[in-house]
Coordinates of C-alpha atoms (C1' of nucleotides) in Angstrom, one line a residue:
Chain T
X1 CA -29.3 -9.2 6.9
X2 CA -26.6 -11.8 6.3
X3 CA -25.8 -14.0 4.1
X4 CA -22.3 -16.7 4.7
X5 CA -20.9 -18.0 1.6
X6 CA -17.8 -20.8 1.4
X7 CA -16.6 -22.1 -1.6
X8 CA -17.6 -25.8 -1.8
X9 CA -15.3 -26.2 -5.0
X10 CA -13.9 -24.7 -8.1
X11 CA -17.2 -23.3 -9.2
X12 CA -19.7 -24.0 -6.3
X13 CA -20.5 -21.9 -3.4
X14 CA -22.6 -22.5 -0.2
X15 CA -24.9 -20.0 1.0
X16 CA -26.8 -20.1 4.6
X17 CA -29.0 -17.4 5.4
X18 CA -28.3 -16.0 8.9
X19 CA -31.7 -13.6 9.1
X20 CA -30.7 -10.8 11.4
X21 CA -29.2 -13.2 13.3
X22 CA -31.9 -13.7 15.9
X23 CA -34.1 -14.9 14.1
X24 CA -32.0 -17.7 11.5
X25 CA -33.2 -18.2 8.1
X26 CA -33.3 -21.8 6.8
X27 CA -31.7 -21.4 3.4
X28 CA -29.0 -23.5 2.8
X29 CA -28.4 -23.9 -0.8
X30 CA -25.3 -25.2 -2.7
X31 CA -25.3 -23.0 -6.2
X32 CA -23.0 -22.5 -9.1
X33 CA -21.7 -19.3 -9.8
X34 CA -24.2 -18.6 -12.5
X35 CA -27.5 -19.4 -10.1
X36 CA -25.5 -17.4 -7.6
X37 CA -25.9 -14.4 -9.9
X38 CA -29.9 -14.9 -9.5
X39 CA -30.1 -15.7 -6.1
X40 CA -27.9 -12.7 -5.1
X41 CA -30.4 -10.8 -7.6
X42 CA -33.4 -11.8 -5.7
X43 CA -32.1 -10.6 -2.7
X44 CA -30.2 -7.2 -3.6
X45 CA -33.1 -5.1 -2.2
X46 CA -33.1 -6.6 1.6
X47 CA -28.8 -5.2 1.2
X48 CA -27.5 -8.4 2.4
X49 CA -24.1 -8.4 3.8
X50 CA -22.4 -11.4 2.3
X51 CA -20.5 -13.2 4.9
X52 CA -17.5 -15.2 4.0
X53 CA -14.1 -16.3 5.3
X54 CA -11.7 -14.6 2.5
X55 CA -12.7 -12.5 0.2
X56 CA -9.1 -12.8 -1.8
X57 CA -10.6 -16.4 -2.3
X58 CA -14.1 -16.3 -3.0
X59 CA -14.6 -12.9 -4.5
X60 CA -12.9 -13.5 -8.0
X61 CA -15.1 -16.5 -8.7
X62 CA -17.8 -14.2 -8.3
X63 CA -16.3 -11.4 -10.6
X64 CA -15.3 -13.5 -13.1
X65 CA -19.3 -14.3 -13.5
X66 CA -19.9 -10.7 -13.7
X67 CA -21.2 -10.8 -10.1
X68 CA -20.5 -7.5 -8.3
X69 CA -21.7 -7.4 -4.4
X70 CA -22.4 -4.4 -2.5
X71 CA -21.6 -5.4 1.0
X72 CA -19.5 -7.9 2.8
X73 CA -17.8 -9.0 5.6
X74 CA -14.5 -10.9 5.7
X75 CA -14.2 -12.6 8.6
X76 CA -10.3 -13.1 8.2
X77 CA -9.0 -9.3 7.6
X78 CA -11.5 -8.8 10.7
X79 CA -10.5 -11.4 12.9
X80 CA -7.2 -9.6 12.5
X81 CA -8.4 -6.2 13.7
X82 CA -10.4 -7.8 16.6
X83 CA -7.5 -10.0 17.6
X84 CA -5.6 -6.8 18.6
X85 CA -7.4 -4.4 19.5
X86 CA -7.5 -2.8 22.6
X87 CA -11.3 -1.9 22.5
X88 CA -11.8 -5.8 22.2
X89 CA -9.2 -6.8 24.7
X90 CA -11.6 -8.6 27.0
X91 CA -13.3 -10.3 24.5
X92 CA -13.4 -14.2 23.7
X93 CA -12.3 -13.7 20.5
X94 CA -9.2 -12.1 22.0
X95 CA -8.5 -14.0 24.1
X96 CA -8.7 -17.5 22.5
X97 CA -5.7 -19.6 21.7
X98 CA -4.7 -18.6 18.1
X99 CA -6.0 -20.7 15.0
X100 CA -5.9 -20.8 11.6
X101 CA -7.6 -17.6 11.4
X102 CA -5.0 -15.9 12.7
X103 CA -2.6 -16.7 9.8
X104 CA -0.4 -14.3 9.0
X105 CA -1.3 -13.6 5.2
X106 CA -3.9 -14.5 2.6
X107 CA -4.2 -17.6 0.7
X108 CA -5.0 -16.4 -2.4
X109 CA -6.6 -18.0 -5.5
X110 CA -3.8 -18.1 -7.3
X111 CA -1.7 -19.3 -4.9
X112 CA -3.7 -22.5 -4.2
X113 CA -3.9 -23.1 -7.5
X114 CA -0.4 -22.3 -8.8
X115 CA -2.2 -19.8 -11.6
X116 CA -1.3 -17.1 -12.4
X117 CA -2.1 -13.4 -11.4
X118 CA -4.1 -13.2 -14.8
X119 CA -5.7 -16.5 -15.4
X120 CA -9.0 -15.4 -13.7
X121 CA -10.6 -18.8 -14.9
X122 CA -10.1 -20.3 -11.5
X123 CA -9.7 -24.0 -12.8
X124 CA -8.6 -26.0 -10.4
X125 CA -9.1 -23.7 -7.6
X126 CA -9.7 -25.9 -3.9
X127 CA -11.4 -24.5 -0.6
X128 CA -11.2 -21.2 0.7
X129 CA -8.8 -20.3 3.6
X130 CA -8.7 -20.0 6.6
X131 CA -10.6 -22.9 7.2
X132 CA -12.3 -22.3 10.6
X133 CA -16.0 -22.5 11.2
X134 CA -17.5 -19.5 9.8
X135 CA -20.6 -19.6 11.7
X136 CA -19.4 -19.3 15.2
X137 CA -16.3 -17.1 14.1
X138 CA -18.7 -14.5 12.7
X139 CA -20.5 -14.8 16.0
X140 CA -17.5 -14.3 17.9
X141 CA -17.2 -11.0 15.8
X142 CA -20.2 -9.4 16.6
X143 CA -19.9 -10.6 20.4
X144 CA -16.5 -8.6 20.3
X145 CA -17.9 -5.8 18.9
X146 CA -21.3 -5.9 20.8
X147 CA -18.7 -5.7 24.2
X148 CA -16.6 -2.6 23.0
X149 CA -17.1 0.8 24.2
X150 CA -17.7 2.6 21.0
X151 CA -18.7 -0.5 18.9
X152 CA -19.5 2.3 16.3
X153 CA -16.0 2.6 15.6
X154 CA -15.5 -0.8 15.2
X155 CA -18.3 -1.3 13.4
X156 CA -17.1 1.6 10.7
X157 CA -13.5 -0.2 11.0
X158 CA -15.1 -3.6 9.8
X159 CA -17.5 -2.8 7.0
X160 CA -14.4 -0.5 5.5
X161 CA -11.7 -3.0 5.7
X162 CA -14.4 -5.3 4.1
X163 CA -15.3 -3.0 1.4
X164 CA -11.6 -2.9 0.7
X165 CA -11.4 -6.3 0.6
X166 CA -13.8 -5.9 -2.4
X167 CA -12.5 -3.3 -4.2
X168 CA -9.2 -5.1 -4.0
X169 CA -10.5 -7.6 -6.0
X170 CA -12.3 -5.9 -8.2
X171 CA -9.5 -3.6 -9.5
X172 CA -7.4 -6.4 -9.9
X173 CA -9.8 -7.8 -12.1
X174 CA -10.2 -4.6 -13.8
X175 CA -7.1 -4.1 -13.9
X176 CA -5.4 -0.6 -14.4
X177 CA -5.5 0.3 -18.4
X178 CA -1.5 0.4 -19.6
X179 CA -0.7 0.8 -23.5
X180 CA 2.5 -1.7 -24.3
X181 CA 3.0 0.3 -27.5
X182 CA 3.4 3.9 -25.4
X183 CA 6.1 2.4 -23.2
X184 CA 7.7 0.9 -25.5
X185 CA 8.0 4.0 -27.2
X186 CA 8.9 5.7 -23.8
X187 CA 12.1 3.4 -22.9
X188 CA 13.1 3.4 -26.4
X189 CA 13.2 6.9 -26.2
X190 CA 15.3 7.0 -23.2
X191 CA 17.8 3.7 -23.3
X192 CA 18.1 3.5 -26.6
X193 CA 16.9 0.6 -28.6
X194 CA 15.3 -3.0 -26.7
X195 CA 18.0 -5.3 -26.6
X196 CA 18.4 -8.6 -25.8
X197 CA 18.3 -9.3 -21.7
X198 CA 21.4 -9.0 -20.5
X199 CA 23.1 -6.8 -23.0
X200 CA 23.0 -3.2 -22.1
X201 CA 20.4 -1.1 -24.1
X202 CA 22.5 2.0 -26.3
X203 CA 22.5 4.9 -24.1
X204 CA 23.3 2.8 -21.0
X205 CA 26.2 1.0 -22.9
X206 CA 27.5 4.4 -23.2
X207 CA 26.9 6.2 -20.3
X208 CA 28.8 3.0 -18.9
X209 CA 31.7 4.0 -21.0
X210 CA 31.9 7.4 -20.1
X211 CA 32.0 6.6 -16.7
X212 CA 34.8 3.6 -16.6
X213 CA 37.2 6.5 -18.6
X214 CA 36.3 8.7 -16.7
X215 CA 37.6 6.2 -13.5
X216 CA 40.2 4.7 -15.5
X217 CA 39.1 1.9 -14.7
X218 CA 38.2 -0.1 -18.0
X219 CA 36.6 -3.7 -17.0
X220 CA 33.8 -1.8 -14.2
X221 CA 30.6 -2.9 -13.5
X222 CA 29.1 -0.2 -12.2
X223 CA 25.7 -2.3 -11.1
X224 CA 28.2 -3.7 -8.9
X225 CA 27.8 -0.8 -5.4
X226 CA 31.2 -2.5 -3.7
X227 CA 33.3 -2.3 -7.1
X228 CA 32.1 0.9 -7.8
X229 CA 32.5 2.3 -4.5
X230 CA 36.2 1.0 -4.7
X231 CA 36.9 2.6 -8.1
X232 CA 35.6 5.8 -6.6
X233 CA 38.0 5.7 -3.5
X234 CA 40.6 4.9 -5.6
X235 CA 40.2 7.9 -8.3
X236 CA 39.7 10.4 -5.2
X237 CA 35.9 10.5 -4.8
X238 CA 35.7 10.2 -1.0
X239 CA 32.7 8.6 -0.5
X240 CA 31.3 5.6 1.9
X241 CA 28.4 4.5 0.0
X242 CA 27.3 5.0 -3.8
X243 CA 24.0 6.8 -3.1
X244 CA 23.3 8.7 -5.5
X245 CA 22.1 11.4 -2.4
X246 CA 25.7 11.0 -1.4
X247 CA 26.9 11.9 -5.0
X248 CA 25.0 14.3 -5.5
X249 CA 27.1 16.5 -2.8
X250 CA 30.6 15.2 -4.6
X251 CA 32.5 17.5 -7.9
X252 CA 33.9 14.8 -10.3
X253 CA 33.8 14.4 -13.9
X254 CA 32.2 10.8 -12.9
X255 CA 29.2 11.8 -11.1
X256 CA 27.3 13.1 -13.8
X257 CA 27.0 9.8 -16.1
X258 CA 27.3 7.8 -12.5
X259 CA 23.7 9.4 -11.5
X260 CA 22.4 9.2 -15.2
X261 CA 23.3 5.5 -15.4
X262 CA 21.9 4.7 -11.9
X263 CA 18.3 6.6 -12.9
X264 CA 18.4 4.7 -16.3
X265 CA 19.9 1.3 -15.4
X266 CA 16.7 1.4 -12.7
X267 CA 14.6 2.3 -15.1
X268 CA 15.3 -0.8 -16.6
X269 CA 15.6 -3.2 -14.2
X270 CA 12.6 -1.9 -12.7
X271 CA 10.2 -1.4 -15.2
X272 CA 11.7 -1.6 -18.2
X273 CA 10.6 -4.4 -21.1
X274 CA 10.5 -7.7 -19.2
X275 CA 8.8 -6.0 -16.7
X276 CA 6.0 -5.1 -19.4
X277 CA 6.4 -8.6 -20.4
X278 CA 5.9 -9.9 -17.2
X279 CA 2.3 -8.0 -15.8
X280 CA 0.4 -5.9 -18.9
X281 CA -1.5 -8.3 -20.4
X282 CA -3.9 -7.4 -23.0
X283 CA -2.9 -3.6 -21.8
X284 CA -3.8 -3.3 -18.3
X285 CA -1.8 -4.2 -15.0
X286 CA -3.7 -6.4 -12.8
X287 CA -1.4 -6.1 -9.7
X288 CA -2.8 -8.0 -6.3
X289 CA -3.5 -5.5 -3.7
X290 CA -3.5 -6.8 -0.1
X291 CA -6.0 -4.8 1.9
X292 CA -4.3 -4.7 5.4
X293 CA -1.1 -5.9 4.4
X294 CA 0.6 -3.2 6.5
X295 CA 0.6 -3.5 10.5
X296 CA -0.9 0.0 10.0
X297 CA -3.9 -0.2 7.8
X298 CA -2.3 0.8 4.5
X299 CA -2.7 -2.0 2.1
X300 CA 0.6 -3.3 0.2
X301 CA 0.9 -5.5 -3.3
X302 CA 2.4 -8.3 -4.5
X303 CA 3.7 -8.2 -8.1
X304 CA 5.1 -5.1 -10.3
X305 CA 5.6 -3.2 -8.0
X306 CA 2.4 -1.3 -8.0
X307 CA 3.6 0.9 -5.1
X308 CA 6.3 2.1 -6.6
X309 CA 5.3 2.8 -10.0
X310 CA 7.5 5.7 -10.9
X311 CA 6.4 8.4 -12.5
X312 CA 8.8 7.8 -15.6
X313 CA 6.5 5.3 -16.9
X314 CA 3.1 7.0 -15.8
X315 CA 3.1 8.1 -19.5
X316 CA 2.0 4.6 -20.6
X317 CA -1.2 4.9 -18.3
X318 CA -4.1 6.0 -20.8
X319 CA -7.7 5.7 -20.9
X320 CA -9.5 3.7 -23.0
X321 CA -10.9 5.4 -26.5
X322 CA -14.2 7.3 -25.4
X323 CA -12.8 6.8 -21.7
X324 CA -11.3 9.0 -19.5
X325 CA -9.2 9.1 -15.4
X326 CA -10.4 11.1 -12.8
X327 CA -7.0 11.5 -10.3
X328 CA -7.5 12.7 -6.8
X329 CA -5.3 12.7 -4.4
X330 CA -6.0 14.3 -0.9
X331 CA -3.6 17.2 -0.2
X332 CA -1.5 16.6 3.0
X333 CA -3.6 13.6 4.0
X334 CA -1.4 12.8 7.1
X335 CA -1.3 16.4 9.1
X336 CA -5.1 16.8 8.5
X337 CA -5.8 13.4 10.6
X338 CA -3.5 14.0 13.1
X339 CA -5.0 17.7 13.3
X340 CA -8.1 15.8 13.4
X341 CA -7.2 12.9 15.8
X342 CA -5.9 15.6 18.5
X343 CA -9.0 18.0 17.8
X344 CA -6.0 20.6 17.3
X345 CA -8.4 23.4 15.9
X346 CA -5.0 25.8 15.6
X347 CA -3.8 23.6 13.2
X348 CA -7.2 22.3 11.2
X349 CA -7.9 26.1 10.9
X350 CA -4.1 26.3 9.0
X351 CA -5.6 23.8 6.5
X352 CA -8.7 25.4 5.7
X353 CA -7.4 26.1 2.0
X354 CA -6.2 23.8 -0.1
X355 CA -1.8 23.7 0.7
X356 CA -1.7 23.2 4.9
X357 CA 1.8 23.9 4.8
X358 CA 1.0 27.1 2.8
X359 CA -1.5 28.2 5.9
X360 CA 1.4 26.8 8.4
X361 CA 3.2 29.8 6.9
X362 CA 0.4 31.9 7.0
X363 CA 0.4 31.9 10.7
X364 CA 3.7 32.9 10.6
X365 CA 4.8 29.2 12.8
X366 CA 7.6 28.9 10.4
X367 CA 9.1 30.7 7.1
X368 CA 8.6 28.9 4.1
X369 CA 6.8 25.9 3.0
X370 CA 9.9 23.5 2.7
X371 CA 10.0 24.6 6.6
X372 CA 6.7 23.9 7.2
X373 CA 6.4 20.2 5.6
X374 CA 10.0 19.3 6.5
X375 CA 8.4 20.3 10.3
X376 CA 5.5 18.6 10.0
X377 CA 6.6 15.0 8.6
X378 CA 9.6 15.1 11.4
X379 CA 6.1 15.5 14.4
X380 CA 5.1 12.7 13.0
X381 CA 8.2 10.4 12.0
X382 CA 9.8 11.2 15.2
X383 CA 12.7 13.1 14.0
X384 CA 15.1 14.5 16.3
X385 CA 17.8 16.1 14.4
X386 CA 19.0 18.2 11.6
X387 CA 16.3 21.4 10.1
X388 CA 13.7 19.3 11.1
X389 CA 14.5 18.8 14.8
X390 CA 15.4 22.3 14.6
X391 CA 11.9 23.5 13.7
X392 CA 9.5 21.2 16.2
X393 CA 9.6 23.6 18.9
X394 CA 8.0 26.0 16.6
X395 CA 5.7 23.4 16.0
X396 CA 5.2 22.1 19.1
X397 CA 4.4 26.0 20.1
X398 CA 1.7 27.1 17.8
X399 CA 0.3 23.7 17.8
X400 CA 0.9 21.9 20.9
X401 CA -2.6 19.5 21.3
X402 CA -0.7 17.9 17.8
X403 CA 2.3 17.4 19.2
X404 CA 1.2 16.3 22.7
X405 CA -0.3 13.6 20.8
X406 CA 1.9 12.3 18.9
X407 CA 4.8 13.0 21.8
X408 CA 2.2 10.2 23.7
X409 CA 2.3 7.9 21.0
X410 CA 6.1 7.9 20.9
X411 CA 6.3 7.4 25.3
X412 CA 3.7 4.5 25.1
X413 CA 5.4 2.9 22.2
X414 CA 9.2 3.0 24.1
X415 CA 7.3 2.0 26.9
X416 CA 5.8 -1.2 24.9
X417 CA 2.1 -0.1 25.5
X418 CA -0.4 0.0 23.1
X419 CA -2.0 2.3 20.9
X420 CA -4.7 3.0 18.5
X421 CA -6.3 4.5 15.8
X422 CA -9.3 6.6 15.1
X423 CA -11.8 3.6 14.5
X424 CA -9.6 1.4 16.9
X425 CA -7.1 -0.7 14.9
X426 CA -4.4 -1.1 17.3
X427 CA -0.2 -1.2 16.9
X428 CA 1.0 -4.7 17.7
X429 CA 3.2 -5.3 21.0
X430 CA 6.6 -5.8 20.2
X431 CA 8.3 -8.9 19.9
X432 CA 9.9 -10.8 23.1
X433 CA 13.5 -9.8 22.2
X434 CA 12.3 -6.4 22.6
X435 CA 10.5 -6.9 26.2
X436 CA 14.5 -9.4 27.1
X437 CA 16.2 -6.1 25.8
X438 CA 14.9 -4.0 28.1
X439 CA 15.0 -6.6 30.9
X440 CA 18.6 -6.9 30.7
X441 CA 19.2 -3.0 30.8
X442 CA 17.9 -2.6 33.8
X443 CA 19.5 -5.8 35.9
X444 CA 22.3 -5.2 38.0
X445 CA 25.1 -6.2 35.8
X446 CA 23.7 -4.3 33.0
X447 CA 26.7 -2.3 30.4
X448 CA 26.6 0.4 29.0
X449 CA 26.3 -1.3 25.7
X450 CA 22.9 -3.4 27.4
X451 CA 21.4 0.3 28.0
X452 CA 22.4 2.0 24.8
X453 CA 20.9 -0.8 22.7
X454 CA 17.8 -1.1 25.1
X455 CA 16.9 3.1 24.5
X456 CA 17.7 2.5 21.0
X457 CA 15.1 -0.3 20.9
X458 CA 12.9 2.0 22.6
X459 CA 13.2 4.7 20.8
X460 CA 12.8 2.6 17.2
X461 CA 9.6 1.3 18.9
X462 CA 8.5 4.9 19.9
X463 CA 8.6 5.9 16.1
X464 CA 6.8 3.3 15.3
X465 CA 4.1 3.7 17.5
X466 CA 3.9 7.8 16.7
X467 CA 3.4 6.9 12.9
X468 CA 0.9 4.5 13.5
X469 CA -1.5 6.3 14.9
X470 CA -1.2 8.5 11.9
X471 CA -0.6 6.3 9.5
X472 CA -3.0 3.7 10.8
X473 CA -6.3 6.6 10.5
X474 CA -5.1 8.2 7.5
X475 CA -5.6 4.4 6.1
X476 CA -9.0 4.6 7.5
X477 CA -10.2 7.6 6.2
X478 CA -8.8 6.5 2.8
X479 CA -10.8 3.2 3.3
X480 CA -14.2 5.6 4.3
X481 CA -13.0 7.6 1.0
X482 CA -13.0 4.5 -1.3
X483 CA -16.0 2.9 0.2
X484 CA -18.2 6.1 -0.2
X485 CA -16.2 6.5 -4.0
X486 CA -17.5 3.0 -4.9
X487 CA -21.1 3.7 -3.9
X488 CA -21.7 6.8 -5.6
X489 CA -20.1 5.0 -8.7
X490 CA -22.5 2.2 -8.5
X491 CA -25.1 4.7 -7.9
X492 CA -24.3 6.5 -10.8
X493 CA -23.4 3.4 -12.9
X494 CA -27.5 2.4 -12.5
X495 CA -29.3 6.0 -12.7
X496 CA -26.9 7.2 -16.0
X497 CA -28.7 5.1 -18.8
X498 CA -25.3 3.7 -20.2
X499 CA -26.8 0.6 -20.5
X500 CA -27.3 -2.5 -18.7
X501 CA -23.7 -2.0 -16.1
X502 CA -24.2 -1.5 -12.6
X503 CA -27.1 -3.2 -11.2
X504 CA -24.2 -5.6 -9.7
X505 CA -25.4 -9.2 -8.6
X506 CA -27.9 -9.1 -11.0
X507 CA -26.5 -7.7 -14.4
X508 CA -25.7 -10.3 -17.0
X509 CA -22.2 -9.1 -18.3
X510 CA -19.0 -11.2 -17.9
X511 CA -16.8 -8.1 -17.1
X512 CA -18.9 -6.2 -14.6
X513 CA -16.8 -3.1 -15.2
X514 CA -16.7 -3.1 -19.1
X515 CA -19.6 0.0 -19.0
X516 CA -19.1 1.5 -15.9
X517 CA -16.8 3.6 -14.3
X518 CA -14.6 2.0 -11.5
X519 CA -11.5 1.9 -9.3
X520 CA -8.5 1.0 -11.8
X521 CA -5.4 1.9 -8.8
X522 CA -5.5 3.1 -5.4
X523 CA -2.1 4.3 -4.0
X524 CA -2.8 5.4 0.3
X525 CA -4.2 8.7 -0.5
X526 CA -4.6 8.9 -4.4
X527 CA -7.5 6.7 -6.6
X528 CA -7.6 6.7 -10.2
X529 CA -11.0 5.9 -11.9
X530 CA -11.4 5.2 -15.0
X531 CA -14.9 6.4 -16.4
X532 CA -16.4 7.0 -20.0
X533 CA -15.6 10.3 -20.6
X534 CA -19.4 11.9 -20.3
X535 CA -19.5 10.9 -16.7
X536 CA -16.5 12.4 -15.5
X537 CA -17.9 15.7 -14.3
X538 CA -20.6 13.2 -12.2
X539 CA -17.5 10.7 -11.5
X540 CA -15.2 14.0 -9.8
X541 CA -18.1 15.0 -8.3
X542 CA -18.9 11.6 -6.5
X543 CA -14.7 11.5 -5.4
X544 CA -15.1 15.0 -3.8
X545 CA -18.2 14.3 -2.0
X546 CA -16.4 11.2 -0.6
X547 CA -13.2 12.9 0.6
X548 CA -15.9 14.9 3.1
X549 CA -18.2 12.2 3.7
X550 CA -15.1 10.0 4.9
X551 CA -14.1 13.1 7.0
X552 CA -17.2 13.4 9.3
X553 CA -17.5 9.7 9.0
X554 CA -14.3 9.6 10.9
X555 CA -14.1 12.8 12.6
X556 CA -18.1 14.1 13.2
X557 CA -18.2 17.8 13.6
X558 CA -14.4 19.0 13.9
X559 CA -14.3 20.8 11.8
X560 CA -11.1 19.9 9.6
X561 CA -11.0 19.3 5.8
X562 CA -10.0 16.8 3.5
X563 CA -9.4 18.9 0.2
X564 CA -8.5 16.6 -3.2
X565 CA -6.5 17.6 -6.0
X566 CA -8.9 16.5 -8.4
X567 CA -8.1 16.3 -12.4
X568 CA -9.8 14.6 -15.4
X569 CA -6.9 13.1 -17.7
X570 CA -6.5 11.2 -20.0
X571 CA -2.9 10.2 -18.9
X572 CA -1.7 9.2 -15.8
X573 CA 1.5 11.4 -16.9
X574 CA -0.6 14.3 -17.0
X575 CA -1.9 13.7 -13.2
X576 CA 1.2 16.0 -11.4
Chain Y
dT1 C1' 23.2 -23.9 -7.0
dC2 C1' 20.1 -21.8 -3.9
dT3 C1' 19.3 -18.9 0.3
dG4 C1' 19.0 -15.1 3.0
dC5 C1' 21.3 -10.7 3.7
dA6 C1' 22.6 -6.1 2.5
dT7 C1' 22.1 -2.2 -0.9
dG8 C1' 20.2 1.0 -3.2
dC9 C1' 15.8 3.1 -4.8
dA10 C1' 10.8 3.7 -6.5
dG11 C1' 6.3 5.4 -4.0
dC12 C1' 3.4 7.4 0.0
Chain U
dA1 C1' 19.3 7.5 14.9
dC2 C1' 13.0 9.8 10.7
dG3 C1' 7.2 6.3 9.4
dC4 C1' 6.0 2.3 5.8
dT5 C1' 6.4 -0.4 1.9
dG6 C1' 8.3 -4.1 -2.8
dC7 C1' 11.6 -5.1 -5.6
dA8 C1' 16.4 -6.0 -8.4
dT9 C1' 21.0 -6.8 -7.8
dG10 C1' 24.9 -8.6 -6.1
dC11 C1' 27.2 -11.5 -3.1
dA12 C1' 28.6 -14.3 0.9
dG13 C1' 27.7 -18.8 2.6
dA14 C1' 24.9 -23.4 2.5

DNA sequence: TCTGCATGCAGC
DNA sequence: ACGCTGCATGCAGA
């Protein structure tokens, strides 16, 4: 059962029943959020799929009214997938002229209204985006999927992408518990007492002085890389850059204070007091998640650098009193994805235990875990030189199917061809400039430089497509994992007697997560669930079972494991 | 003064 | 000459 939902105003929604699409439903109503809550509750037993243009534009409004939904279809995100997918290349949708359904990025409520990310009041929100005819777009999408060779995979992908959008909105709404007081103590311990913006805290000032005296430059600003580089060279330090990993190799009295300075200066500028005041509201961090924000299907984020939370500050992520975190991450996800994608049973066997790299060592392929890791990463990223490059032939002998698959993806990219993930997300084609450069290199008057340039760009694109199939399929696994976690938590909170929470669309709470375990963070292959402490065992079981289900959804009976490290902690810093 | 680019580094 | 990101900062050019 499908129900189309569109925003008609700041707080009103139009709902149109589509029945099962062959048998149209006459429902066509304009509802307030409160009325929508009742409407949705009445239909919940029918497991409706709510179809809307843009989750980021509609769902926050529902959440602010205390409404959660189980299933959705995000037309914007699904359009983006179907437009590019090889599996739907012949469809009317893929061949239509570009429209605002192809707009590059979501228009969020915050952007529409100029509201801050935390202002969930939605004051003067305007129409949703994109604004195209949702019903005909939905039909075009269903047609495109139905005509695909393996519609099941695409259906799974679209469902996973759409539930991902629900989860993204819910996580932004709920926020990651973040204790400003702890963060402040942590910063003070590292940097010294807080000082006015523009000044250096004591620890940083001391280090700057030590750097200046070690270099004999009393006015040096260590925050300016060019200035620092010149000073280093003048002092006889032979380096071409000021990168930390270059400086580490050098033996000179300035190096130790300089490296410490860089580390602390970065903490201050990226996650210092200013960051804290900008992003932490009532002990919650509310980054905006952007499902499908990366071409591979990974999520991007906006605001607060949520993809780069340094380990240094994770101690400030502490569960509420009486609550705890279940923190889980998939162990060596990408190599396992590659093993399954390529049906490389030898590599899958190496991954039978919790440590795939140890399994590779145990099989006698390489001597150390570090070698196994660097070799695998090299295979997936396209390394050609260094230790990684040297180890690749051994990996290729042990795992010919897996390595053949990454090689084939790279060759396809070098030709300018498209590659696809397990569920059917396809890579973009290289742009006209890329083709121009390739063409120029084959013309009569091509110079050596033309050829070098073309070859280099072809290899660049090959490394991109090589990685695309693995990173993109891993992103699909992660979406399925989270979708199953969400489903498990939903059912858990509805049956455990903790009270009113959990029955989504029908509940009367303002905050739908107030009493129920819920996802609060996601980062590629890692999730955090915030849960009442007494449910942590059951939440862990849900998270673990979800990983197994995700593996089956993507790879059926192929014998590949996706083990997790899953811990129950009060602070994120204790997770690993 | 504003904007875009380069550098450097945090995460996976 | 090893994939995908986001963000702060300094700096050059408009």
